[in-house]
Amino acid sequence: MSPLKTSFPKGKMKIVILESISQSAVESFKKAGYTQIEQYPGALSGEELDEVLKDAKVVCVRSKTQLTEEVIQKAKKLVAIGCFCIGTNQVDLDAANKAGVCVFNAPFSNTRSVAELVIASAIMLIRRIPDKDKAAHAGEWDKDSTNAHEIRGKKLGVVGYGHIGSQVSILAEAMGLKVFYYDVENKLPLGNAEEVTDLKTLIEDCDLITLHVPGTNGTKNLFDKQVLSWFNKGQMLINMSRGNVVDIEALKTALEDGRIGGAAVDVFPEEPKNKAEKFSSPLQNISNVILTPHIGGSTEEAQWNIGLDVSAKLIKYIESGSSIGSHSIPELSLPKMEDTHRILHIHKNVSGVLSEINSKISKLDVNILGQYLSTNIDVGYVVLDIAKNDSLDTLKELRQIEHTIKVRILY
Ligand SMILES: NC(=O)C1=CN([C@@H]2O[C@H](COP(=O)(O)OP(=O)(O)OC[C@H]3O[C@@H](n4cnc5c(N)ncnc54)[C@H](O)[C@@H]3O)[C@@H](O)[C@H]2O)C=CC1
Ligand SMILES: O=C(O)C(=O)COP(=O)(O)O
């Protein structure tokens, strides 16, 4: 029998970094010994993306690169995907799971940045700063206080009271706003915030509504024509969640009718892939509208921390198999055992695979010192620690097992 193969050399592991991810990630990979790093400033798509991912083990993206089922299936060598942001809606998580590709994100490194921009936008809108700013740039001196208000004492409605929504809630209370929130889950109200179980009531009763739901099938067009019709007294809308959460044409109409008194929009159904592409939106040139180029989480602090967080998760997964924080394959955390070889086996979650793995190992007379299994509906993830110095062509043997998706020997 041939000697046990050990891990894939780090220097040969291609890591693709798209969308100008922070150098903190690049530095972390390099420090850990990964030298084959390919960096691209914007998002890629189509054949260009397929080509770059053909031999990549890891791909790092932000919110723009669409990692569809087709893209994932073509990237045969892919072991892990890092979403260097909060949202994971740009990745087909089901396809990644079925392909045995682990997907990580940074669940809270840019939370504060978004929350601060929401508060800033709320003040700008309620003081009608976009119009005053435009006028001043055009040489007009408009000191009129009509329709300009303090945010103190106003009612803020938060839709989606998760990490960002609740952070906004805390900052808003500090500014004297009264906070109400609507969420599909039962959430702990922070400070003096109050839950409102009916979205219509929240919209009708509040002065400002801010959206912090994830981009899912359930939130697509959540703010459609009907929901936007509940704005009828010039309430303001802030959307820093995902572009397709709001029907943008219906929002344009409501803004032009004056039913919505202003909007701050950071995310759009169609966003440019990079700096060179032109941005256009039906919301351009409407009064009291702030448009920002998806920069809610774009601060140096947030990007640096995201780079550290996600690269650390990816390195840990590659080197130890720990999938804690995974949005695709099952989560497992493993203590390292001395004098062992570690094997990862990802397979379809059908009965008999684990016993088949164990039977192969036992036939080869190898002592199993540790075994961990975690499953989700489609996929099983097994980590095996076997005694060092045993000699076998384990990888080949385990790959032959029916329903195997991926096998890796770490060390
Ligand atoms: N503009 C930007 O640059 C950024 C945008 N985001 C977006 O913000 C989203 C939210 O981020 P987090 O607060 O960290 O997520 P989170 O997962 O902590 O919170 C989302 C909340 O929305 C709730 N929710 C889900 N569906 C809902 C529905 N139909 N109605 C009401 N509530 C619903 C969930 O129960 C949860 O409490 C991200 O998924 C991302 O899309 C995040 C960071 C930066
Ligand atoms: O964190 C998120 O979900 C965001 O939307 C931020 O996306 P970005 O990294 O700026 O492309």
Tab-separated table of C-alpha atoms and ligand atoms in Angstrom:
chain	number	residue	atom	x	y	z
A	1	MET	CA	0.000	0.000	0.000
A	2	SER	CA	1.188	3.504	-0.776
A	3	PRO	CA	1.963	5.904	2.079
A	4	LEU	CA	-0.738	8.256	3.295
A	5	LYS	CA	-1.029	11.357	1.172
A	6	THR	CA	-0.882	14.552	3.146
A	7	SER	CA	-2.525	17.902	2.600
A	8	PHE	CA	-2.568	19.861	-0.615
A	9	PRO	CA	0.460	22.199	-0.554
A	10	LYS	CA	-0.592	25.722	0.462
A	11	GLY	CA	1.568	27.245	-2.241
A	12	LYS	CA	-0.458	25.439	-4.902
A	13	MET	CA	-3.839	26.429	-3.515
A	14	LYS	CA	-5.313	29.107	-5.762
A	15	ILE	CA	-7.301	31.748	-3.918
A	16	VAL	CA	-9.326	34.143	-6.067
A	17	ILE	CA	-10.175	37.519	-4.542
A	18	LEU	CA	-12.769	39.656	-6.333
A	19	GLU	CA	-14.381	43.045	-5.697
A	20	SER	CA	-11.416	44.798	-4.013
A	21	ILE	CA	-11.613	42.939	-0.743
A	22	SER	CA	-9.486	44.463	2.018
A	23	GLN	CA	-5.746	43.858	2.058
A	24	SER	CA	-6.219	42.555	5.608
A	25	ALA	CA	-7.521	39.352	3.995
A	26	VAL	CA	-4.644	39.165	1.524
A	27	GLU	CA	-2.150	39.671	4.339
A	28	SER	CA	-3.813	36.963	6.451
A	29	PHE	CA	-3.670	34.453	3.603
A	30	LYS	CA	-0.032	35.290	2.883
A	31	LYS	CA	0.916	35.104	6.558
A	32	ALA	CA	-0.653	31.653	6.703
A	33	GLY	CA	1.484	30.518	3.749
A	34	TYR	CA	-0.939	30.873	0.831
A	35	THR	CA	0.959	32.492	-2.004
A	36	GLN	CA	-1.179	31.789	-5.072
A	37	ILE	CA	-3.549	34.715	-4.673
A	38	GLU	CA	-5.283	36.272	-7.696
A	39	GLN	CA	-6.922	39.647	-7.112
A	40	TYR	CA	-9.509	41.454	-9.285
A	41	PRO	CA	-10.891	44.921	-8.517
A	42	GLY	CA	-14.533	44.345	-9.545
A	43	ALA	CA	-17.016	41.501	-9.858
A	44	LEU	CA	-16.668	38.980	-12.701
A	45	SER	CA	-19.363	37.052	-14.518
A	46	GLY	CA	-19.928	34.648	-17.410
A	47	GLU	CA	-16.975	32.942	-19.101
A	48	GLU	CA	-14.490	35.244	-17.399
A	49	LEU	CA	-15.660	34.075	-13.965
A	50	ASP	CA	-15.764	30.403	-15.021
A	51	GLU	CA	-12.213	30.646	-16.352
A	52	VAL	CA	-10.847	32.237	-13.191
A	53	LEU	CA	-12.594	29.671	-10.971
A	54	LYS	CA	-11.619	26.628	-13.055
A	55	ASP	CA	-8.680	25.744	-10.823
A	56	ALA	CA	-9.534	27.848	-7.738
A	57	LYS	CA	-9.810	26.212	-4.314
A	58	VAL	CA	-11.228	29.319	-2.649
A	59	VAL	CA	-13.142	32.295	-4.001
A	60	CYS	CA	-13.642	35.502	-2.027
A	61	VAL	CA	-16.497	37.819	-3.060
A	62	ARG	CA	-18.543	40.750	-1.782
A	63	SER	CA	-22.195	41.336	-2.601
A	64	LYS	CA	-21.882	41.597	-6.373
A	65	THR	CA	-20.399	38.397	-7.817
A	66	GLN	CA	-23.198	35.953	-8.567
A	67	LEU	CA	-22.103	32.446	-7.650
A	68	THR	CA	-24.974	30.569	-9.263
A	69	GLU	CA	-25.532	26.833	-9.384
A	70	GLU	CA	-23.972	26.751	-12.858
A	71	VAL	CA	-20.876	28.650	-11.750
A	72	ILE	CA	-20.428	26.444	-8.670
A	73	GLN	CA	-20.869	23.239	-10.644
A	74	LYS	CA	-18.240	24.307	-13.166
A	75	ALA	CA	-15.741	25.235	-10.413
A	76	LYS	CA	-14.854	21.612	-9.740
A	77	LYS	CA	-11.861	22.309	-7.476
A	78	LEU	CA	-13.695	24.768	-5.229
A	79	VAL	CA	-13.548	23.930	-1.521
A	80	ALA	CA	-14.832	27.148	0.045
A	81	ILE	CA	-16.482	30.481	-0.711
A	82	GLY	CA	-15.942	33.568	1.428
A	83	CYS	CA	-18.619	36.265	1.319
A	84	PHE	CA	-16.713	39.272	2.637
A	85	CYS	CA	-19.977	40.961	3.645
A	86	ILE	CA	-23.153	40.083	5.574
A	87	GLY	CA	-25.471	39.036	2.753
A	88	THR	CA	-25.118	35.576	1.202
A	89	ASN	CA	-27.936	35.989	-1.320
A	90	GLN	CA	-25.403	36.306	-4.185
A	91	VAL	CA	-24.449	32.652	-3.655
A	92	ASP	CA	-26.669	29.683	-4.466
A	93	LEU	CA	-26.267	28.177	-0.993
A	94	ASP	CA	-28.184	25.032	-1.873
A	95	ALA	CA	-25.911	24.371	-4.854
A	96	ALA	CA	-22.828	25.056	-2.707
A	97	ASN	CA	-24.069	22.620	-0.062
A	98	LYS	CA	-24.731	19.905	-2.622
A	99	ALA	CA	-21.295	20.478	-4.160
A	100	GLY	CA	-19.649	20.195	-0.723
A	101	VAL	CA	-18.443	23.801	-0.843
A	102	CYS	CA	-18.365	25.587	2.510
A	103	VAL	CA	-19.705	29.176	2.478
A	104	PHE	CA	-18.723	31.723	5.129
A	105	ASN	CA	-19.634	35.382	5.646
A	106	ALA	CA	-18.905	38.216	8.098
A	107	PRO	CA	-22.122	38.434	10.081
A	108	PHE	CA	-21.470	41.658	11.979
A	109	SER	CA	-18.238	43.413	10.958
A	110	ASN	CA	-20.050	46.158	8.994
A	111	THR	CA	-23.204	46.341	11.142
A	112	ARG	CA	-22.189	49.561	12.854
A	113	SER	CA	-21.222	51.249	9.573
A	114	VAL	CA	-24.685	50.620	8.128
A	115	ALA	CA	-26.418	51.754	11.321
A	116	GLU	CA	-24.462	55.036	11.378
A	117	LEU	CA	-25.377	55.768	7.747
A	118	VAL	CA	-29.040	55.103	8.507
A	119	ILE	CA	-29.026	57.694	11.301
A	120	ALA	CA	-27.166	60.167	9.084
A	121	SER	CA	-29.673	59.579	6.259
A	122	ALA	CA	-32.626	60.001	8.602
A	123	ILE	CA	-31.368	63.449	9.637
A	124	MET	CA	-30.555	64.436	6.051
A	125	LEU	CA	-34.008	63.434	4.806
A	126	ILE	CA	-36.023	64.988	7.593
A	127	ARG	CA	-34.085	68.288	7.148
A	128	ARG	CA	-34.543	68.031	3.351
A	129	ILE	CA	-30.775	68.367	2.919
A	130	PRO	CA	-30.597	66.738	-0.575
A	131	ASP	CA	-32.588	69.624	-2.062
A	132	LYS	CA	-30.780	72.306	-0.020
A	133	ASP	CA	-27.442	70.819	-1.054
A	134	LYS	CA	-28.377	70.745	-4.730
A	135	ALA	CA	-29.626	74.334	-4.547
A	136	ALA	CA	-26.479	75.580	-2.789
A	137	HIS	CA	-24.283	73.894	-5.405
A	138	ALA	CA	-26.357	75.699	-8.026
A	139	GLY	CA	-25.797	79.086	-6.316
A	140	GLU	CA	-29.180	79.290	-4.565
A	141	TRP	CA	-29.369	80.446	-0.895
A	142	ASP	CA	-32.476	78.737	0.525
A	143	LYS	CA	-32.745	79.134	4.314
A	144	ASP	CA	-36.444	78.280	4.424
A	145	SER	CA	-37.302	76.008	7.373
A	146	THR	CA	-40.578	74.769	5.907
A	147	ASN	CA	-40.803	70.959	6.161
A	148	ALA	CA	-37.420	70.725	7.892
A	149	HIS	CA	-37.644	68.975	11.265
A	150	GLU	CA	-35.568	67.600	14.112
A	151	ILE	CA	-35.483	63.828	14.399
A	152	ARG	CA	-35.882	64.138	18.161
A	153	GLY	CA	-39.277	62.758	19.145
A	154	LYS	CA	-40.013	61.292	15.694
A	155	LYS	CA	-41.127	57.698	15.277
A	156	LEU	CA	-38.742	55.304	13.534
A	157	GLY	CA	-40.104	52.019	12.185
A	158	VAL	CA	-37.459	49.309	11.769
A	159	VAL	CA	-38.362	46.448	9.439
A	160	GLY	CA	-36.095	43.488	10.256
A	161	TYR	CA	-34.866	43.731	13.858
A	162	GLY	CA	-31.694	41.676	13.446
A	163	HIS	CA	-28.091	42.780	13.938
A	164	ILE	CA	-28.387	45.996	11.921
A	165	GLY	CA	-32.006	46.814	12.772
A	166	SER	CA	-31.358	46.520	16.510
A	167	GLN	CA	-28.093	48.511	16.261
A	168	VAL	CA	-30.014	51.278	14.446
A	169	SER	CA	-32.585	51.086	17.226
A	170	ILE	CA	-29.965	51.786	19.920
A	171	LEU	CA	-28.384	54.704	18.059
A	172	ALA	CA	-31.804	56.133	17.173
A	173	GLU	CA	-32.939	56.133	20.790
A	174	ALA	CA	-29.771	57.972	21.759
A	175	MET	CA	-30.821	60.657	19.257
A	176	GLY	CA	-34.262	60.925	20.839
A	177	LEU	CA	-36.252	58.914	18.315
A	178	LYS	CA	-39.029	56.599	19.449
A	179	VAL	CA	-38.373	53.161	17.952
A	180	PHE	CA	-40.894	50.575	16.760
A	181	TYR	CA	-39.999	47.414	14.905
A	182	TYR	CA	-41.559	44.681	12.815
A	183	ASP	CA	-39.902	41.264	12.384
A	184	VAL	CA	-41.133	37.842	11.314
A	185	GLU	CA	-39.323	36.347	14.314
A	186	ASN	CA	-39.903	37.077	17.967
A	187	LYS	CA	-37.089	39.468	18.946
A	188	LEU	CA	-35.882	40.940	22.215
A	189	PRO	CA	-36.724	44.667	22.190
A	190	LEU	CA	-33.635	46.702	23.126
A	191	GLY	CA	-33.906	49.860	25.217
A	192	ASN	CA	-37.433	51.247	24.925
A	193	ALA	CA	-38.135	49.869	21.438
A	194	GLU	CA	-41.575	48.367	20.936
A	195	GLU	CA	-42.635	45.565	18.655
A	196	VAL	CA	-45.465	46.151	16.185
A	197	THR	CA	-46.835	42.896	14.820
A	198	ASP	CA	-48.547	44.419	11.800
A	199	LEU	CA	-46.493	46.027	9.013
A	200	LYS	CA	-49.358	48.312	7.902
A	201	THR	CA	-49.705	49.773	11.402
A	202	LEU	CA	-45.935	50.308	11.627
A	203	ILE	CA	-45.851	52.182	8.331
A	204	GLU	CA	-48.957	54.244	9.048
A	205	ASP	CA	-47.815	55.239	12.545
A	206	CYS	CA	-44.140	56.035	11.942
A	207	ASP	CA	-42.400	59.053	10.414
A	208	LEU	CA	-39.440	57.110	9.018
A	209	ILE	CA	-39.198	53.482	7.939
A	210	THR	CA	-35.853	51.736	7.596
A	211	LEU	CA	-35.395	48.310	5.995
A	212	HIS	CA	-32.982	45.708	7.375
A	213	VAL	CA	-34.246	42.369	6.082
A	214	PRO	CA	-32.033	39.877	4.232
A	215	GLY	CA	-32.369	39.333	0.477
A	216	THR	CA	-34.411	36.125	0.224
A	217	ASN	CA	-37.337	34.844	-1.824
A	218	GLY	CA	-39.540	35.878	1.108
A	219	THR	CA	-38.380	39.502	1.090
A	220	LYS	CA	-38.371	40.012	-2.684
A	221	ASN	CA	-40.712	42.934	-3.388
A	222	LEU	CA	-41.719	42.988	0.288
A	223	PHE	CA	-42.351	46.701	-0.249
A	224	ASP	CA	-44.532	46.335	-3.336
A	225	LYS	CA	-47.166	48.716	-4.702
A	226	GLN	CA	-49.666	47.738	-2.025
A	227	VAL	CA	-47.296	48.130	0.929
A	228	LEU	CA	-46.031	51.426	-0.486
A	229	SER	CA	-49.666	52.607	-0.658
A	230	TRP	CA	-49.688	52.550	3.162
A	231	PHE	CA	-47.330	55.529	3.073
A	232	ASN	CA	-49.793	58.385	2.855
A	233	LYS	CA	-48.498	61.247	4.987
A	234	GLY	CA	-45.038	61.899	3.565
A	235	GLN	CA	-43.213	59.292	5.662
A	236	MET	CA	-39.580	58.734	4.647
A	237	LEU	CA	-38.127	55.405	3.521
A	238	ILE	CA	-34.565	54.198	3.975
A	239	ASN	CA	-33.439	51.064	2.149
A	240	MET	CA	-29.972	49.749	2.939
A	241	SER	CA	-30.972	46.079	2.734
A	242	ARG	CA	-31.254	44.704	-0.822
A	243	GLY	CA	-32.440	46.404	-3.998
A	244	ASN	CA	-35.179	43.944	-4.853
A	245	VAL	CA	-36.866	44.285	-1.434
A	246	VAL	CA	-38.587	47.426	-2.801
A	247	ASP	CA	-40.541	47.795	-6.058
A	248	ILE	CA	-38.472	50.672	-7.357
A	249	GLU	CA	-41.020	51.910	-9.949
A	250	ALA	CA	-43.755	51.981	-7.288
A	251	LEU	CA	-41.365	53.873	-4.985
A	252	LYS	CA	-40.699	56.421	-7.741
A	253	THR	CA	-44.457	56.993	-8.152
A	254	ALA	CA	-45.018	57.340	-4.393
A	255	LEU	CA	-42.151	59.862	-4.152
A	256	GLU	CA	-43.475	61.874	-7.098
A	257	ASP	CA	-46.992	61.823	-5.600
A	258	GLY	CA	-45.573	63.067	-2.289
A	259	ARG	CA	-47.045	60.103	-0.375
A	260	ILE	CA	-43.434	59.300	0.489
A	261	GLY	CA	-41.634	62.458	1.582
A	262	GLY	CA	-38.113	61.318	0.845
A	263	ALA	CA	-35.942	58.268	0.486
A	264	ALA	CA	-32.373	57.180	1.103
A	265	VAL	CA	-31.560	54.258	-1.135
A	266	ASP	CA	-28.217	52.450	-1.017
A	267	VAL	CA	-29.137	49.232	-2.837
A	268	PHE	CA	-30.712	48.689	-6.243
A	269	PRO	CA	-32.224	45.851	-8.278
A	270	GLU	CA	-29.514	46.490	-10.903
A	271	GLU	CA	-26.100	47.595	-9.653
A	272	PRO	CA	-22.937	48.147	-11.711
A	273	LYS	CA	-20.364	45.372	-11.409
A	274	ASN	CA	-17.476	47.822	-11.190
A	275	LYS	CA	-16.489	51.491	-11.341
A	276	ALA	CA	-16.376	51.531	-15.137
A	277	GLU	CA	-20.057	50.558	-15.575
A	278	LYS	CA	-22.614	53.351	-15.616
A	279	PHE	CA	-25.249	53.522	-12.890
A	280	SER	CA	-28.796	54.423	-13.764
A	281	SER	CA	-31.953	54.296	-11.651
A	282	PRO	CA	-35.569	55.463	-11.941
A	283	LEU	CA	-34.944	57.336	-8.672
A	284	GLN	CA	-32.396	59.717	-10.140
A	285	ASN	CA	-33.266	63.423	-9.999
A	286	ILE	CA	-36.267	63.131	-7.685
A	287	SER	CA	-36.629	65.686	-4.896
A	288	ASN	CA	-35.406	64.726	-1.395
A	289	VAL	CA	-33.834	61.461	-2.499
A	290	ILE	CA	-30.357	60.344	-1.432
A	291	LEU	CA	-28.793	57.720	-3.694
A	292	THR	CA	-25.610	56.017	-2.544
A	293	PRO	CA	-23.644	53.315	-4.419
A	294	HIS	CA	-24.171	50.386	-2.011
A	295	ILE	CA	-21.770	51.833	0.573
A	296	GLY	CA	-23.673	51.017	3.774
A	297	GLY	CA	-20.832	48.749	4.863
A	298	SER	CA	-18.067	50.543	2.995
A	299	THR	CA	-15.914	52.042	5.721
A	300	GLU	CA	-12.239	51.330	6.228
A	301	GLU	CA	-12.965	49.950	9.699
A	302	ALA	CA	-15.643	47.553	8.495
A	303	GLN	CA	-13.742	46.355	5.445
A	304	TRP	CA	-10.557	45.731	7.417
A	305	ASN	CA	-12.432	43.699	10.056
A	306	ILE	CA	-14.402	41.766	7.441
A	307	GLY	CA	-11.112	40.862	5.749
A	308	LEU	CA	-9.727	39.474	9.004
A	309	ASP	CA	-12.933	37.670	10.006
A	310	VAL	CA	-13.687	35.806	6.789
A	311	SER	CA	-10.079	34.973	5.906
A	312	ALA	CA	-9.650	33.466	9.406
A	313	LYS	CA	-12.740	31.273	8.898
A	314	LEU	CA	-11.527	30.151	5.476
A	315	ILE	CA	-8.020	29.329	6.725
A	316	LYS	CA	-9.442	27.419	9.695
A	317	TYR	CA	-11.711	25.414	7.428
A	318	ILE	CA	-8.959	24.634	4.928
A	319	GLU	CA	-6.501	23.636	7.620
A	320	SER	CA	-8.666	21.990	10.299
A	321	GLY	CA	-12.013	21.253	8.661
A	322	SER	CA	-13.864	23.460	11.176
A	323	SER	CA	-17.007	24.663	9.428
A	324	ILE	CA	-18.454	26.784	12.231
A	325	GLY	CA	-20.286	29.699	10.610
A	326	SER	CA	-20.982	27.716	7.429
A	327	HIS	CA	-24.056	28.708	5.416
A	328	SER	CA	-23.912	25.543	3.305
A	329	ILE	CA	-22.370	22.273	4.497
A	330	PRO	CA	-23.089	21.203	8.115
A	331	GLU	CA	-21.286	22.926	10.953
A	332	LEU	CA	-18.600	21.039	12.877
A	333	SER	CA	-15.953	22.190	15.302
A	334	LEU	CA	-13.061	19.886	15.998
A	335	PRO	CA	-10.331	19.871	18.563
A	336	LYS	CA	-6.977	19.008	17.040
A	337	MET	CA	-5.642	15.642	18.106
A	338	GLU	CA	-1.916	14.943	18.281
A	339	ASP	CA	-0.309	12.204	16.180
A	340	THR	CA	-3.236	11.766	13.833
A	341	HIS	CA	-4.076	12.195	10.212
A	342	ARG	CA	-7.316	14.051	9.579
A	343	ILE	CA	-9.634	13.140	6.709
A	344	LEU	CA	-12.741	15.067	5.654
A	345	HIS	CA	-15.516	13.250	3.826
A	346	ILE	CA	-18.488	15.152	2.429
A	347	HIS	CA	-21.265	13.019	1.006
A	348	LYS	CA	-24.923	12.926	0.079
A	349	ASN	CA	-26.982	12.409	3.206
A	350	VAL	CA	-28.253	8.914	2.406
A	351	SER	CA	-28.184	5.988	4.777
A	352	GLY	CA	-25.188	3.696	4.880
A	353	VAL	CA	-22.392	6.099	3.928
A	354	LEU	CA	-20.922	6.345	7.416
A	355	SER	CA	-20.884	2.572	7.866
A	356	GLU	CA	-19.299	2.249	4.420
A	357	ILE	CA	-16.548	4.699	5.451
A	358	ASN	CA	-15.949	2.773	8.667
A	359	SER	CA	-15.949	-0.566	6.898
A	360	LYS	CA	-13.333	0.674	4.390
A	361	ILE	CA	-11.156	1.979	7.211
A	362	SER	CA	-11.512	-1.174	9.297
A	363	LYS	CA	-10.605	-3.394	6.335
A	364	LEU	CA	-7.433	-1.387	5.968
A	365	ASP	CA	-6.672	-2.064	9.624
A	366	VAL	CA	-6.389	1.597	10.545
A	367	ASN	CA	-7.201	2.759	14.026
A	368	ILE	CA	-9.891	5.493	14.140
A	369	LEU	CA	-9.064	7.848	17.016
A	370	GLY	CA	-11.799	10.374	16.499
A	371	GLN	CA	-14.874	10.669	14.346
A	372	TYR	CA	-17.332	13.529	13.972
A	373	LEU	CA	-20.469	13.610	11.868
A	374	SER	CA	-22.886	16.412	11.186
A	375	THR	CA	-25.678	16.368	8.632
A	376	ASN	CA	-28.220	18.598	7.011
A	377	ILE	CA	-31.088	17.488	4.818
A	378	ASP	CA	-28.903	16.892	1.732
A	379	VAL	CA	-25.342	16.528	2.946
A	380	GLY	CA	-23.333	14.648	5.576
A	381	TYR	CA	-19.940	15.870	6.742
A	382	VAL	CA	-17.602	13.424	8.465
A	383	VAL	CA	-14.252	14.205	9.991
A	384	LEU	CA	-12.013	11.282	10.810
A	385	ASP	CA	-8.871	11.361	12.867
A	386	ILE	CA	-6.820	8.213	12.256
A	387	ALA	CA	-3.618	7.085	13.898
A	388	LYS	CA	-0.449	8.429	12.371
A	389	ASN	CA	2.028	6.112	10.667
A	390	ASP	CA	-0.718	3.898	9.330
A	391	SER	CA	-0.200	3.355	5.696
A	392	LEU	CA	-2.962	3.189	3.153
A	393	ASP	CA	-4.327	4.776	0.034
A	394	THR	CA	-7.163	6.174	2.074
A	395	LEU	CA	-8.112	8.968	-0.243
A	396	LYS	CA	-8.655	6.614	-3.153
A	397	GLU	CA	-10.602	4.155	-1.025
A	398	LEU	CA	-12.909	6.783	0.422
A	399	ARG	CA	-13.497	8.442	-2.936
A	400	GLN	CA	-14.840	5.159	-4.281
A	401	ILE	CA	-17.706	5.136	-1.796
A	402	GLU	CA	-21.024	5.768	-3.487
A	403	HIS	CA	-22.563	9.215	-2.804
A	404	THR	CA	-19.164	10.783	-2.033
A	405	ILE	CA	-19.041	14.494	-2.901
A	406	LYS	CA	-15.596	15.578	-1.685
A	407	VAL	CA	-12.732	13.986	0.235
A	408	ARG	CA	-9.721	15.853	1.608
A	409	ILE	CA	-6.775	14.706	3.685
A	410	LEU	CA	-5.627	17.636	5.794
A	411	TYR	CA	-2.504	16.335	7.470
B	1	LIG	N1	-26.145	48.351	2.272
B	1	LIG	C1	-25.131	47.638	2.691
B	1	LIG	O1	-23.967	47.920	2.383
B	1	LIG	C2	-25.372	46.471	3.572
B	1	LIG	C3	-26.544	45.772	3.482
B	1	LIG	N2	-26.765	44.698	4.310
B	1	LIG	C4	-28.044	43.987	4.194
B	1	LIG	O2	-28.705	44.034	5.452
B	1	LIG	C5	-29.299	42.777	5.682
B	1	LIG	C6	-29.601	42.598	7.149
B	1	LIG	O3	-28.409	42.409	7.873
B	1	LIG	P1	-28.414	41.906	9.391
B	1	LIG	O4	-29.198	42.827	10.227
B	1	LIG	O5	-27.015	41.638	9.776
B	1	LIG	O6	-29.181	40.536	9.245
B	1	LIG	P2	-29.880	39.702	10.395
B	1	LIG	O7	-30.045	38.333	9.842
B	1	LIG	O8	-29.180	39.883	11.684
B	1	LIG	O9	-31.327	40.376	10.523
B	1	LIG	C7	-32.321	40.286	9.558
B	1	LIG	C8	-33.657	40.341	10.281
B	1	LIG	O10	-34.700	40.408	9.320
B	1	LIG	C9	-35.764	39.590	9.780
B	1	LIG	N3	-36.628	39.259	8.661
B	1	LIG	C10	-36.461	38.314	7.703
B	1	LIG	N4	-37.481	38.336	6.833
B	1	LIG	C11	-38.306	39.326	7.244
B	1	LIG	C12	-39.533	39.830	6.761
B	1	LIG	N5	-40.121	39.337	5.660
B	1	LIG	N6	-40.134	40.831	7.445
B	1	LIG	C13	-39.563	41.328	8.579
B	1	LIG	N7	-38.409	40.883	9.086
B	1	LIG	C14	-37.785	39.897	8.423
B	1	LIG	C15	-35.063	38.413	10.418
B	1	LIG	O11	-35.904	37.692	11.280
B	1	LIG	C16	-33.928	39.105	11.144
B	1	LIG	O12	-34.282	39.499	12.431
B	1	LIG	C17	-28.279	41.801	5.103
B	1	LIG	O13	-28.848	40.546	4.825
B	1	LIG	C18	-27.835	42.514	3.851
B	1	LIG	O14	-28.674	42.162	2.785
B	1	LIG	C19	-25.836	44.315	5.229
B	1	LIG	C20	-24.656	44.985	5.344
B	1	LIG	C21	-24.297	46.097	4.494
B	2	LIG	O1	-22.576	43.168	3.828
B	2	LIG	C1	-23.461	43.186	2.954
B	2	LIG	O2	-24.381	42.370	2.885
B	2	LIG	C2	-23.450	44.264	1.968
B	2	LIG	O3	-24.439	44.496	1.317
B	2	LIG	C3	-22.207	44.989	1.726
B	2	LIG	O4	-21.865	44.628	0.443
B	2	LIG	P1	-20.466	45.034	-0.219
B	2	LIG	O5	-19.409	44.274	0.504
B	2	LIG	O6	-20.296	46.500	-0.007
B	2	LIG	O7	-20.591	44.641	-1.635
